[in-house]
């Protein structure tokens, strides 16, 4: 009778151990599923952040290239405007020189006319 009780006790212990082992495996499986779900959820956010960062990097590079091109173009425009201003100054200088020459020629013409009239009056008298 004692041996039967011992066998029953051992059988119950084995059943409990199997039940405990099955529950432990189920708990591990559930924890693994939960961990995978959490990691997948986090990875989606990380992946989206990575995609956004790559887009931003591309946009920054494009903006830098465009800003550099704009800077070069602006420098060319400034150079052209400065050249145009210099040309206008030179035209103004030429115009001023032409007026000065014209005034000198009129003065000389007037003086020659005056001298010529004076010679004519001397010859007539």
CSV table of C-alpha atoms in Angstrom, one decimal:
chain,number,residue,atom,x,y,z
A,1,UNK,CA,0.0,0.0,0.0
A,2,UNK,CA,2.8,2.3,0.8
A,3,UNK,CA,4.4,1.6,-2.6
A,4,UNK,CA,1.1,2.3,-4.3
A,5,UNK,CA,0.9,5.7,-2.5
A,6,UNK,CA,4.5,6.4,-3.4
A,7,UNK,CA,3.7,5.6,-7.1
A,8,UNK,CA,0.6,7.7,-7.1
A,9,UNK,CA,2.6,10.5,-5.5
A,10,UNK,CA,5.3,10.2,-8.1
A,11,UNK,CA,2.7,10.1,-10.9
A,12,UNK,CA,1.1,13.3,-9.6
A,13,UNK,CA,4.4,15.0,-9.3
A,14,UNK,CA,5.3,14.0,-12.8
A,15,UNK,CA,1.9,15.3,-14.0
A,16,UNK,CA,2.6,18.6,-12.2
A,17,UNK,CA,6.1,18.8,-13.6
A,18,UNK,CA,4.7,18.2,-17.1
A,19,UNK,CA,2.0,20.8,-16.6
A,20,UNK,CA,4.5,23.3,-15.2
A,21,UNK,CA,6.9,22.6,-18.1
A,22,UNK,CA,4.0,23.1,-20.6
A,23,UNK,CA,3.0,26.3,-18.9
A,24,UNK,CA,6.6,27.5,-18.9
A,25,UNK,CA,6.9,26.8,-22.6
A,26,UNK,CA,3.6,28.6,-23.3
A,27,UNK,CA,4.8,31.6,-21.2
A,28,UNK,CA,8.1,31.7,-23.1
A,29,UNK,CA,6.3,31.5,-26.4
A,30,UNK,CA,3.9,34.3,-25.3
A,31,UNK,CA,6.8,36.5,-24.1
A,32,UNK,CA,8.6,35.9,-27.4
A,33,UNK,CA,5.6,36.9,-29.4
A,34,UNK,CA,5.1,40.0,-27.2
A,35,UNK,CA,8.8,40.9,-27.6
A,36,UNK,CA,8.6,40.5,-31.4
A,37,UNK,CA,5.5,42.6,-31.6
A,38,UNK,CA,7.1,45.4,-29.5
A,39,UNK,CA,10.3,45.3,-31.6
A,40,UNK,CA,8.3,45.3,-34.8
A,41,UNK,CA,6.3,48.3,-33.6
A,42,UNK,CA,9.5,50.1,-32.7
A,43,UNK,CA,11.2,49.1,-35.9
A,44,UNK,CA,8.4,50.7,-37.9
A,45,UNK,CA,9.0,54.0,-36.2
A,46,UNK,CA,12.7,53.7,-36.6
A,47,UNK,CA,12.4,52.7,-40.3
A,48,UNK,CA,10.2,55.7,-40.9
A,49,UNK,CA,12.6,58.0,-39.1
A,50,UNK,CA,15.4,56.6,-41.2
A,51,UNK,CA,13.5,57.2,-44.4
A,52,UNK,CA,12.7,60.7,-43.4
A,53,UNK,CA,16.3,61.4,-42.5
A,54,UNK,CA,17.5,60.2,-45.9
A,55,UNK,CA,14.9,62.4,-47.6
A,56,UNK,CA,16.1,65.4,-45.5
A,57,UNK,CA,19.7,64.7,-46.4
A,58,UNK,CA,18.8,64.6,-50.1
A,59,UNK,CA,16.9,67.8,-49.8
A,60,UNK,CA,19.8,69.5,-47.9
A,61,UNK,CA,22.3,68.4,-50.6
A,62,UNK,CA,19.9,69.7,-53.3
A,63,UNK,CA,19.5,73.0,-51.5
A,64,UNK,CA,23.3,73.4,-51.1
A,65,UNK,CA,23.8,72.8,-54.8
A,66,UNK,CA,21.1,75.3,-55.7
A,67,UNK,CA,22.4,77.9,-53.2
A,68,UNK,CA,25.9,77.5,-54.6
A,69,UNK,CA,24.5,78.0,-58.2
A,70,UNK,CA,22.5,81.0,-57.1
A,71,UNK,CA,25.6,82.5,-55.4
A,72,UNK,CA,27.6,82.1,-58.6
A,73,UNK,CA,24.9,83.6,-60.7
A,74,UNK,CA,24.5,86.5,-58.3
A,75,UNK,CA,28.3,87.1,-58.5
A,76,UNK,CA,28.0,87.2,-62.3
A,77,UNK,CA,25.1,89.6,-62.2
A,78,UNK,CA,27.0,91.9,-59.8
A,79,UNK,CA,30.0,91.8,-62.1
A,80,UNK,CA,27.8,92.6,-65.1
A,81,UNK,CA,26.1,95.5,-63.3
A,82,UNK,CA,29.5,96.9,-62.2
A,83,UNK,CA,30.7,96.6,-65.8
A,84,UNK,CA,27.6,98.4,-67.0
A,85,UNK,CA,28.1,101.2,-64.4
A,86,UNK,CA,31.7,101.6,-65.5
A,87,UNK,CA,30.6,101.8,-69.2
A,88,UNK,CA,28.0,104.5,-68.2
A,89,UNK,CA,30.7,106.4,-66.4
A,90,UNK,CA,33.0,106.2,-69.5
A,91,UNK,CA,30.1,107.4,-71.7
A,92,UNK,CA,29.6,110.2,-69.3
A,93,UNK,CA,33.3,111.0,-69.4
A,94,UNK,CA,33.3,110.9,-73.3
A,95,UNK,CA,30.2,113.1,-73.4
A,96,UNK,CA,31.8,115.6,-71.0
A,97,UNK,CA,35.0,115.6,-73.0
A,98,UNK,CA,33.0,116.1,-76.2
A,99,UNK,CA,31.2,119.1,-74.6
A,100,UNK,CA,34.5,120.5,-73.5
A,101,UNK,CA,36.0,120.2,-77.0
A,102,UNK,CA,32.8,121.7,-78.5
A,103,UNK,CA,33.0,124.7,-76.1
A,104,UNK,CA,36.7,125.1,-77.0
A,105,UNK,CA,36.0,125.0,-80.7
A,106,UNK,CA,33.2,127.5,-80.3
A,107,UNK,CA,35.5,129.8,-78.4
A,108,UNK,CA,38.2,129.4,-81.1
A,109,UNK,CA,35.6,129.9,-83.8
A,110,UNK,CA,34.3,133.0,-82.1
A,111,UNK,CA,37.8,134.3,-81.6
A,112,UNK,CA,38.7,133.6,-85.3
A,113,UNK,CA,35.5,135.3,-86.4
A,114,UNK,CA,36.2,138.3,-84.2
A,115,UNK,CA,39.8,138.5,-85.6
A,116,UNK,CA,38.5,138.0,-89.1
A,117,UNK,CA,35.9,140.9,-88.6
A,118,UNK,CA,38.6,143.0,-87.1
A,119,UNK,CA,40.9,142.4,-90.1
A,120,UNK,CA,38.1,143.2,-92.5
A,121,UNK,CA,37.4,146.5,-90.7
A,122,UNK,CA,41.1,147.4,-90.7
A,123,UNK,CA,41.3,146.6,-94.4
A,124,UNK,CA,38.3,148.7,-95.1
A,125,UNK,CA,39.4,151.8,-93.2
